[in-house]
Amino acid sequence: MNAGVVVALKVYSAVVLSFIGGIRWGVAIVRNEGGEAENETLVFAAAPALFGWFAFFLGEPWSFAVFAVAFAATGWWDSRSAGNRGLPGWFGRLRLLLTALVLVTMIAAFATTL
């Protein structure tokens, strides 16, 4: 895989994980639960960005393995939160579809950078 494509995919992945964390922050703020539950959500919502930028600085192919785990974890979290936990049901279905597509991309990137 071309080095420029690798860097672009890594930057894009880190930015998307940061955006996903931002969605979780927005949900927590709108729900306005306060207290320990909200604090935990806000702390966990920072994790996708941290893992994304950590993965960005890892060498290939392992960076793509970390990206895959981070995307799978956030997809699982969002799909479980859809419906009765503050996110609309369509969002959970969309996140599962997008997560599957991203995982295929990360596995392909991992394989081509071995």
CSV table of N, CA, C and O in Angstrom, one decimal:
chain,number,residue,atom,x,y,z
A,1,MET,N,0.9,-1.2,0.0
A,1,MET,CA,0.0,0.0,0.0
A,1,MET,C,0.9,1.2,0.0
A,1,MET,O,1.9,1.3,0.7
A,2,ASN,N,0.5,2.2,-0.8
A,2,ASN,CA,1.3,3.5,-0.9
A,2,ASN,C,1.4,4.2,0.5
A,2,ASN,O,0.4,4.2,1.2
A,3,ALA,N,2.5,4.7,0.8
A,3,ALA,CA,2.7,5.3,2.1
A,3,ALA,C,1.8,6.5,2.3
A,3,ALA,O,1.3,6.7,3.5
A,4,GLY,N,1.5,7.3,1.3
A,4,GLY,CA,0.5,8.4,1.4
A,4,GLY,C,-0.9,7.9,1.8
A,4,GLY,O,-1.6,8.5,2.6
A,5,VAL,N,-1.3,6.8,1.2
A,5,VAL,CA,-2.6,6.2,1.4
A,5,VAL,C,-2.7,5.7,2.9
A,5,VAL,O,-3.7,5.9,3.5
A,6,VAL,N,-1.6,5.1,3.3
A,6,VAL,CA,-1.5,4.6,4.7
A,6,VAL,C,-1.7,5.8,5.7
A,6,VAL,O,-2.5,5.7,6.6
A,7,VAL,N,-1.0,6.8,5.5
A,7,VAL,CA,-1.1,8.0,6.4
A,7,VAL,C,-2.5,8.6,6.3
A,7,VAL,O,-3.1,8.9,7.4
A,8,ALA,N,-3.0,8.7,5.1
A,8,ALA,CA,-4.4,9.3,5.0
A,8,ALA,C,-5.4,8.4,5.7
A,8,ALA,O,-6.3,9.0,6.4
A,9,LEU,N,-5.3,7.1,5.6
A,9,LEU,CA,-6.3,6.2,6.2
A,9,LEU,C,-6.1,6.3,7.7
A,9,LEU,O,-7.1,6.3,8.5
A,10,LYS,N,-4.9,6.4,8.2
A,10,LYS,CA,-4.7,6.5,9.7
A,10,LYS,C,-5.2,7.8,10.2
A,10,LYS,O,-5.9,7.9,11.3
A,11,VAL,N,-5.0,8.9,9.5
A,11,VAL,CA,-5.5,10.2,10.0
A,11,VAL,C,-7.0,10.2,10.0
A,11,VAL,O,-7.6,10.6,10.9
A,12,TYR,N,-7.6,9.7,8.9
A,12,TYR,CA,-9.0,9.7,8.8
A,12,TYR,C,-9.6,8.8,9.9
A,12,TYR,O,-10.6,9.2,10.5
A,13,SER,N,-9.0,7.7,10.2
A,13,SER,CA,-9.5,6.8,11.3
A,13,SER,C,-9.4,7.5,12.6
A,13,SER,O,-10.4,7.4,13.4
A,14,ALA,N,-8.3,8.2,12.9
A,14,ALA,CA,-8.2,8.9,14.2
A,14,ALA,C,-9.2,10.0,14.3
A,14,ALA,O,-9.8,10.2,15.4
A,15,VAL,N,-9.5,10.7,13.2
A,15,VAL,CA,-10.5,11.8,13.3
A,15,VAL,C,-11.9,11.2,13.5
A,15,VAL,O,-12.7,11.8,14.2
A,16,VAL,N,-12.2,10.2,12.8
A,16,VAL,CA,-13.5,9.6,12.9
A,16,VAL,C,-13.8,9.1,14.3
A,16,VAL,O,-14.8,9.3,14.9
A,17,LEU,N,-12.7,8.4,14.9
A,17,LEU,CA,-12.9,8.0,16.3
A,17,LEU,C,-13.1,9.2,17.2
A,17,LEU,O,-13.8,9.1,18.2
A,18,SER,N,-12.4,10.3,17.0
A,18,SER,CA,-12.6,11.5,17.8
A,18,SER,C,-14.0,12.0,17.6
A,18,SER,O,-14.7,12.4,18.6
A,19,PHE,N,-14.5,11.9,16.4
A,19,PHE,CA,-15.9,12.4,16.2
A,19,PHE,C,-16.9,11.5,16.9
A,19,PHE,O,-17.9,11.9,17.5
A,20,ILE,N,-16.7,10.2,16.9
A,20,ILE,CA,-17.5,9.2,17.6
A,20,ILE,C,-17.6,9.5,19.1
A,20,ILE,O,-18.6,9.5,19.7
A,21,GLY,N,-16.4,9.8,19.7
A,21,GLY,CA,-16.4,10.2,21.1
A,21,GLY,C,-17.2,11.5,21.3
A,21,GLY,O,-17.9,11.7,22.3
A,22,GLY,N,-17.1,12.4,20.3
A,22,GLY,CA,-17.9,13.7,20.4
A,22,GLY,C,-19.4,13.4,20.4
A,22,GLY,O,-20.1,14.1,21.1
A,23,ILE,N,-19.8,12.4,19.6
A,23,ILE,CA,-21.2,12.1,19.6
A,23,ILE,C,-21.6,11.6,21.0
A,23,ILE,O,-22.7,12.0,21.6
A,24,ARG,N,-20.8,10.8,21.7
A,24,ARG,CA,-21.1,10.3,23.0
A,24,ARG,C,-21.2,11.5,24.0
A,24,ARG,O,-22.0,11.5,24.9
A,25,TRP,N,-20.3,12.4,23.9
A,25,TRP,CA,-20.3,13.6,24.8
A,25,TRP,C,-21.6,14.4,24.6
A,25,TRP,O,-22.3,14.8,25.5
A,26,GLY,N,-22.0,14.5,23.3
A,26,GLY,CA,-23.3,15.2,23.0
A,26,GLY,C,-24.5,14.5,23.6
A,26,GLY,O,-25.4,15.2,24.2
A,27,VAL,N,-24.5,13.2,23.5
A,27,VAL,CA,-25.6,12.4,24.1
A,27,VAL,C,-25.6,12.6,25.6
A,27,VAL,O,-26.7,12.8,26.2
A,28,ALA,N,-24.5,12.5,26.3
A,28,ALA,CA,-24.4,12.7,27.7
A,28,ALA,C,-24.9,14.1,28.1
A,28,ALA,O,-25.6,14.2,29.1
A,29,ILE,N,-24.5,15.1,27.4
A,29,ILE,CA,-24.9,16.5,27.7
A,29,ILE,C,-26.4,16.7,27.6
A,29,ILE,O,-27.1,17.3,28.4
A,30,VAL,N,-27.0,16.1,26.5
A,30,VAL,CA,-28.4,16.3,26.2
A,30,VAL,C,-29.2,15.5,27.3
A,30,VAL,O,-30.2,16.0,27.7
A,31,ARG,N,-28.7,14.3,27.7
A,31,ARG,CA,-29.5,13.6,28.7
A,31,ARG,C,-29.4,14.2,30.0
A,31,ARG,O,-30.3,14.1,30.8
A,32,ASN,N,-28.4,15.0,30.3
A,32,ASN,CA,-28.3,15.8,31.5
A,32,ASN,C,-28.6,15.0,32.8
A,32,ASN,O,-29.4,15.4,33.6
A,33,GLU,N,-28.0,13.8,32.9
A,33,GLU,CA,-28.2,13.0,34.1
A,33,GLU,C,-27.5,13.5,35.3
A,33,GLU,O,-28.0,13.3,36.4
A,34,GLY,N,-26.4,14.1,35.1
A,34,GLY,CA,-25.6,14.5,36.2
A,34,GLY,C,-25.0,13.3,37.0
A,34,GLY,O,-25.3,12.2,36.8
A,35,GLY,N,-24.2,13.6,38.0
A,35,GLY,CA,-23.7,12.6,38.9
A,35,GLY,C,-22.7,11.6,38.3
A,35,GLY,O,-22.1,11.9,37.2
A,36,GLU,N,-22.6,10.5,38.9
A,36,GLU,CA,-21.6,9.5,38.6
A,36,GLU,C,-21.8,8.9,37.2
A,36,GLU,O,-20.8,8.7,36.4
A,37,ALA,N,-23.0,8.6,36.8
A,37,ALA,CA,-23.3,8.0,35.5
A,37,ALA,C,-22.9,8.9,34.4
A,37,ALA,O,-22.3,8.5,33.4
A,38,GLU,N,-23.2,10.2,34.5
A,38,GLU,CA,-22.7,11.1,33.4
A,38,GLU,C,-21.2,11.3,33.4
A,38,GLU,O,-20.6,11.3,32.3
A,39,ASN,N,-20.6,11.3,34.6
A,39,ASN,CA,-19.1,11.4,34.6
A,39,ASN,C,-18.5,10.2,33.9
A,39,ASN,O,-17.5,10.4,33.2
A,40,GLU,N,-19.0,9.0,34.2
A,40,GLU,CA,-18.5,7.8,33.6
A,40,GLU,C,-18.6,7.9,32.1
A,40,GLU,O,-17.7,7.6,31.3
A,41,THR,N,-19.8,8.3,31.6
A,41,THR,CA,-20.0,8.4,30.2
A,41,THR,C,-19.0,9.4,29.5
A,41,THR,O,-18.4,9.1,28.5
A,42,LEU,N,-18.8,10.6,30.2
A,42,LEU,CA,-17.9,11.6,29.6
A,42,LEU,C,-16.4,11.1,29.6
A,42,LEU,O,-15.7,11.3,28.7
A,43,VAL,N,-16.0,10.3,30.6
A,43,VAL,CA,-14.7,9.7,30.7
A,43,VAL,C,-14.5,8.7,29.6
A,43,VAL,O,-13.6,8.7,28.8
A,44,PHE,N,-15.5,7.8,29.5
A,44,PHE,CA,-15.4,6.8,28.4
A,44,PHE,C,-15.5,7.4,27.0
A,44,PHE,O,-15.0,6.8,26.1
A,45,ALA,N,-16.2,8.5,26.9
A,45,ALA,CA,-16.4,9.1,25.6
A,45,ALA,C,-15.0,9.7,25.1
A,45,ALA,O,-14.9,9.9,23.9
A,46,ALA,N,-14.1,9.9,26.0
A,46,ALA,CA,-12.8,10.4,25.5
A,46,ALA,C,-11.9,9.3,25.0
A,46,ALA,O,-11.0,9.5,24.3
A,47,ALA,N,-12.3,8.0,25.3
A,47,ALA,CA,-11.4,6.9,25.0
A,47,ALA,C,-11.3,6.7,23.5
A,47,ALA,O,-10.2,6.4,23.0
A,48,PRO,N,-12.3,6.8,22.7
A,48,PRO,CA,-12.1,6.6,21.2
A,48,PRO,C,-11.0,7.5,20.6
A,48,PRO,O,-10.2,7.1,19.8
A,49,ALA,N,-11.1,8.8,21.0
A,49,ALA,CA,-10.0,9.7,20.5
A,49,ALA,C,-8.7,9.3,21.0
A,49,ALA,O,-7.7,9.3,20.2
A,50,LEU,N,-8.5,8.9,22.2
A,50,LEU,CA,-7.2,8.6,22.8
A,50,LEU,C,-6.7,7.3,22.1
A,50,LEU,O,-5.5,7.3,21.7
A,51,PHE,N,-7.5,6.3,21.9
A,51,PHE,CA,-7.1,5.1,21.2
A,51,PHE,C,-6.8,5.4,19.7
A,51,PHE,O,-5.8,4.9,19.1
A,52,GLY,N,-7.6,6.3,19.1
A,52,GLY,CA,-7.4,6.6,17.7
A,52,GLY,C,-6.0,7.3,17.5
A,52,GLY,O,-5.3,6.9,16.6
A,53,TRP,N,-5.7,8.2,18.3
A,53,TRP,CA,-4.4,8.9,18.1
A,53,TRP,C,-3.2,8.1,18.6
A,53,TRP,O,-2.2,8.2,18.0
A,54,PHE,N,-3.5,7.2,19.6
A,54,PHE,CA,-2.4,6.2,19.9
A,54,PHE,C,-2.1,5.3,18.7
A,54,PHE,O,-1.0,5.1,18.4
A,55,ALA,N,-3.2,4.8,18.1
A,55,ALA,CA,-3.0,3.9,16.9
A,55,ALA,C,-2.4,4.7,15.8
A,55,ALA,O,-1.5,4.1,15.0
A,56,PHE,N,-2.7,5.9,15.6
A,56,PHE,CA,-2.0,6.7,14.5
A,56,PHE,C,-0.5,6.7,14.6
A,56,PHE,O,0.2,6.5,13.6
A,57,PHE,N,0.0,6.7,15.8
A,57,PHE,CA,1.5,6.8,16.0
A,57,PHE,C,2.1,5.4,16.1
A,57,PHE,O,3.3,5.3,16.1
A,58,LEU,N,1.3,4.3,16.1
A,58,LEU,CA,1.9,3.0,16.0
A,58,LEU,C,2.3,2.7,14.6
A,58,LEU,O,1.8,3.3,13.6
A,59,GLY,N,3.3,1.8,14.5
A,59,GLY,CA,3.7,1.4,13.2
A,59,GLY,C,2.7,0.4,12.5
A,59,GLY,O,1.8,-0.2,13.2
A,60,GLU,N,2.8,0.3,11.3
A,60,GLU,CA,1.9,-0.7,10.6
A,60,GLU,C,2.5,-2.1,10.7
A,60,GLU,O,3.7,-2.2,10.8
A,61,PRO,N,1.7,-3.1,10.7
A,61,PRO,CA,0.3,-3.2,10.5
A,61,PRO,C,-0.5,-3.0,11.8
A,61,PRO,O,-1.7,-3.0,11.8
A,62,TRP,N,0.2,-2.9,13.0
A,62,TRP,CA,-0.5,-2.9,14.3
A,62,TRP,C,-1.4,-1.8,14.5
A,62,TRP,O,-2.4,-1.9,15.2
A,63,SER,N,-1.1,-0.6,13.9
A,63,SER,CA,-2.0,0.5,14.0
A,63,SER,C,-3.4,0.1,13.5
A,63,SER,O,-4.4,0.5,14.2
A,64,PHE,N,-3.5,-0.6,12.4
A,64,PHE,CA,-4.8,-1.0,11.9
A,64,PHE,C,-5.5,-2.0,12.8
A,64,PHE,O,-6.7,-2.0,12.8
A,65,ALA,N,-4.8,-2.8,13.5
A,65,ALA,CA,-5.4,-3.7,14.5
A,65,ALA,C,-6.0,-2.9,15.6
A,65,ALA,O,-7.1,-3.2,16.0
A,66,VAL,N,-5.3,-1.9,16.1
A,66,VAL,CA,-5.9,-1.1,17.2
A,66,VAL,C,-7.1,-0.3,16.7
A,66,VAL,O,-8.1,-0.2,17.4
A,67,PHE,N,-7.0,0.2,15.5
A,67,PHE,CA,-8.1,0.9,14.9
A,67,PHE,C,-9.3,0.0,14.9
A,67,PHE,O,-10.5,0.4,15.2
A,68,ALA,N,-9.1,-1.2,14.4
A,68,ALA,CA,-10.2,-2.2,14.3
A,68,ALA,C,-10.9,-2.5,15.6
A,68,ALA,O,-12.1,-2.5,15.7
A,69,VAL,N,-10.1,-2.7,16.7
A,69,VAL,CA,-10.6,-2.9,18.0
A,69,VAL,C,-11.4,-1.7,18.5
A,69,VAL,O,-12.5,-1.8,19.0
A,70,ALA,N,-10.8,-0.5,18.3
A,70,ALA,CA,-11.5,0.7,18.7
A,70,ALA,C,-12.8,0.9,18.0
A,70,ALA,O,-13.9,1.2,18.6
A,71,PHE,N,-12.9,0.7,16.7
A,71,PHE,CA,-14.1,0.8,15.9
A,71,PHE,C,-15.1,-0.2,16.4
A,71,PHE,O,-16.3,0.1,16.5
A,72,ALA,N,-14.7,-1.4,16.6
A,72,ALA,CA,-15.6,-2.5,17.0
A,72,ALA,C,-16.2,-2.2,18.4
A,72,ALA,O,-17.4,-2.4,18.6
A,73,ALA,N,-15.4,-1.7,19.3
A,73,ALA,CA,-15.8,-1.4,20.6
A,73,ALA,C,-16.8,-0.2,20.6
A,73,ALA,O,-17.9,-0.3,21.3
A,74,THR,N,-16.6,0.8,19.8
A,74,THR,CA,-17.5,1.9,19.8
A,74,THR,C,-18.8,1.6,19.0
A,74,THR,O,-19.8,2.0,19.4
A,75,GLY,N,-18.6,0.7,18.0
A,75,GLY,CA,-19.8,0.3,17.3
A,75,GLY,C,-20.7,-0.6,18.2
A,75,GLY,O,-22.0,-0.4,18.2
A,76,TRP,N,-20.1,-1.4,19.0
A,76,TRP,CA,-20.9,-2.2,20.0
A,76,TRP,C,-21.6,-1.3,21.0
A,76,TRP,O,-22.7,-1.5,21.3
A,77,TRP,N,-20.8,-0.3,21.6
A,77,TRP,CA,-21.4,0.6,22.5
A,77,TRP,C,-22.6,1.4,22.0
A,77,TRP,O,-23.6,1.5,22.6
A,78,ASP,N,-22.4,1.9,20.8
A,78,ASP,CA,-23.5,2.7,20.2
A,78,ASP,C,-24.7,1.8,19.8
A,78,ASP,O,-25.8,2.2,20.0
A,79,SER,N,-24.4,0.6,19.4
A,79,SER,CA,-25.6,-0.2,19.0
A,79,SER,C,-26.4,-0.7,20.3
A,79,SER,O,-27.6,-0.8,20.3
A,80,ARG,N,-25.6,-0.9,21.4
A,80,ARG,CA,-26.3,-1.2,22.6
A,80,ARG,C,-27.0,0.0,23.2
A,80,ARG,O,-28.0,-0.2,24.0
A,81,SER,N,-26.6,1.2,22.9
A,81,SER,CA,-27.2,2.4,23.5
A,81,SER,C,-28.4,2.8,22.6
A,81,SER,O,-29.1,3.8,23.1
A,82,ALA,N,-28.6,2.2,21.5
A,82,ALA,CA,-29.7,2.7,20.6
A,82,ALA,C,-31.0,2.2,21.2
A,82,ALA,O,-31.1,1.2,21.8
A,83,GLY,N,-32.0,3.0,20.9
A,83,GLY,CA,-33.4,2.6,21.4
A,83,GLY,C,-33.7,3.2,22.7
A,83,GLY,O,-34.0,4.4,22.7
A,84,ASN,N,-33.6,2.5,23.8
A,84,ASN,CA,-34.0,3.0,25.0
A,84,ASN,C,-33.0,3.7,25.9
A,84,ASN,O,-33.2,4.1,27.0
A,85,ARG,N,-31.8,3.8,25.4
A,85,ARG,CA,-30.7,4.4,26.2
A,85,ARG,C,-30.1,5.7,25.6
A,85,ARG,O,-29.0,6.0,25.7
A,86,GLY,N,-31.0,6.5,25.0
A,86,GLY,CA,-30.6,7.8,24.6
A,86,GLY,C,-30.3,8.1,23.2
A,86,GLY,O,-30.1,9.2,22.7
A,87,LEU,N,-30.2,7.0,22.4
A,87,LEU,CA,-29.9,7.1,21.0
A,87,LEU,C,-31.0,6.5,20.2
A,87,LEU,O,-31.6,5.5,20.6
A,88,PRO,N,-31.4,7.1,19.0
A,88,PRO,CA,-32.5,6.5,18.2
A,88,PRO,C,-32.1,5.1,17.7
A,88,PRO,O,-30.9,4.8,17.5
A,89,GLY,N,-33.1,4.3,17.5
A,89,GLY,CA,-32.9,2.9,17.0
A,89,GLY,C,-32.2,2.9,15.7
A,89,GLY,O,-31.3,2.1,15.4
A,90,TRP,N,-32.5,3.8,14.8
A,90,TRP,CA,-31.8,3.9,13.5
A,90,TRP,C,-30.3,4.1,13.6
A,90,TRP,O,-29.5,3.6,12.8
A,91,PHE,N,-29.9,4.8,14.6
A,91,PHE,CA,-28.5,5.1,14.8
A,91,PHE,C,-27.7,3.8,15.1
A,91,PHE,O,-26.6,3.6,14.6
A,92,GLY,N,-28.3,2.9,16.0
A,92,GLY,CA,-27.7,1.7,16.3
A,92,GLY,C,-27.5,0.8,15.0
A,92,GLY,O,-26.4,0.2,14.8
A,93,ARG,N,-28.5,0.7,14.2
A,93,ARG,CA,-28.4,0.0,13.0
A,93,ARG,C,-27.4,0.5,12.0
A,93,ARG,O,-26.6,-0.2,11.4
A,94,LEU,N,-27.4,1.9,11.9
A,94,LEU,CA,-26.4,2.5,11.0
A,94,LEU,C,-25.0,2.3,11.5
A,94,LEU,O,-24.1,2.0,10.8
A,95,ARG,N,-24.8,2.4,12.9
A,95,ARG,CA,-23.4,2.1,13.4
A,95,ARG,C,-23.0,0.7,13.2
A,95,ARG,O,-21.8,0.5,13.0
A,96,LEU,N,-23.9,-0.3,13.3
A,96,LEU,CA,-23.5,-1.7,13.0
A,96,LEU,C,-23.0,-1.8,11.5
A,96,LEU,O,-22.0,-2.5,11.3
A,97,LEU,N,-23.8,-1.3,10.6
A,97,LEU,CA,-23.4,-1.3,9.2
A,97,LEU,C,-22.1,-0.7,9.0
A,97,LEU,O,-21.2,-1.2,8.3
A,98,LEU,N,-21.9,0.6,9.5
A,98,LEU,CA,-20.7,1.3,9.2
A,98,LEU,C,-19.5,0.6,9.9
A,98,LEU,O,-18.4,0.6,9.4
A,99,THR,N,-19.7,0.1,11.1
A,99,THR,CA,-18.7,-0.7,11.8
A,99,THR,C,-18.2,-1.9,11.0
A,99,THR,O,-17.0,-2.1,10.9
A,100,ALA,N,-19.1,-2.6,10.4
A,100,ALA,CA,-18.8,-3.8,9.6
A,100,ALA,C,-17.9,-3.3,8.4
A,100,ALA,O,-16.9,-4.0,8.1
A,101,LEU,N,-18.3,-2.2,7.7
A,101,LEU,CA,-17.5,-1.7,6.6
A,101,LEU,C,-16.1,-1.3,7.0
A,101,LEU,O,-15.1,-1.6,6.3
A,102,VAL,N,-16.1,-0.6,8.1
A,102,VAL,CA,-14.8,-0.1,8.6
A,102,VAL,C,-13.9,-1.3,9.0
A,102,VAL,O,-12.7,-1.3,8.8
A,103,LEU,N,-14.4,-2.3,9.6
A,103,LEU,CA,-13.6,-3.5,10.0
A,103,LEU,C,-13.1,-4.2,8.8
A,103,LEU,O,-11.9,-4.6,8.8
A,104,VAL,N,-13.8,-4.3,7.8
A,104,VAL,CA,-13.3,-4.9,6.5
A,104,VAL,C,-12.1,-4.1,6.0
A,104,VAL,O,-11.1,-4.6,5.6
A,105,THR,N,-12.3,-2.7,6.0
A,105,THR,CA,-11.2,-1.8,5.6
A,105,THR,C,-10.0,-2.0,6.4
A,105,THR,O,-8.9,-2.0,5.9
A,106,MET,N,-10.2,-2.0,7.8
A,106,MET,CA,-9.0,-2.1,8.7
A,106,MET,C,-8.3,-3.5,8.5
A,106,MET,O,-7.1,-3.6,8.5
A,107,ILE,N,-9.1,-4.5,8.3
A,107,ILE,CA,-8.5,-5.9,8.1
A,107,ILE,C,-7.7,-5.9,6.8
A,107,ILE,O,-6.6,-6.4,6.7
A,108,ALA,N,-8.2,-5.3,5.7
A,108,ALA,CA,-7.5,-5.2,4.5
A,108,ALA,C,-6.3,-4.3,4.6
A,108,ALA,O,-5.2,-4.7,4.1
A,109,ALA,N,-6.3,-3.2,5.3
A,109,ALA,CA,-5.2,-2.4,5.5
A,109,ALA,C,-4.1,-3.1,6.3
A,109,ALA,O,-2.9,-3.1,6.0
A,110,PHE,N,-4.5,-3.9,7.3
A,110,PHE,CA,-3.6,-4.7,8.1
A,110,PHE,C,-2.9,-5.7,7.2
A,110,PHE,O,-1.7,-5.8,7.2
A,111,ALA,N,-3.7,-6.4,6.4
A,111,ALA,CA,-3.1,-7.4,5.5
A,111,ALA,C,-2.2,-6.9,4.5
A,111,ALA,O,-1.1,-7.5,4.2
A,112,THR,N,-2.5,-5.7,3.9
A,112,THR,CA,-1.6,-5.1,2.9
A,112,THR,C,-0.4,-4.4,3.4
A,112,THR,O,0.5,-4.1,2.6
A,113,THR,N,-0.3,-4.2,4.7
A,113,THR,CA,0.9,-3.5,5.3
A,113,THR,C,1.7,-4.5,6.1
A,113,THR,O,2.7,-4.1,6.8
A,114,LEU,N,1.4,-5.8,6.0
A,114,LEU,CA,2.3,-6.8,6.7
A,114,LEU,C,3.7,-6.8,6.2
A,114,LEU,O,3.9,-6.6,5.0
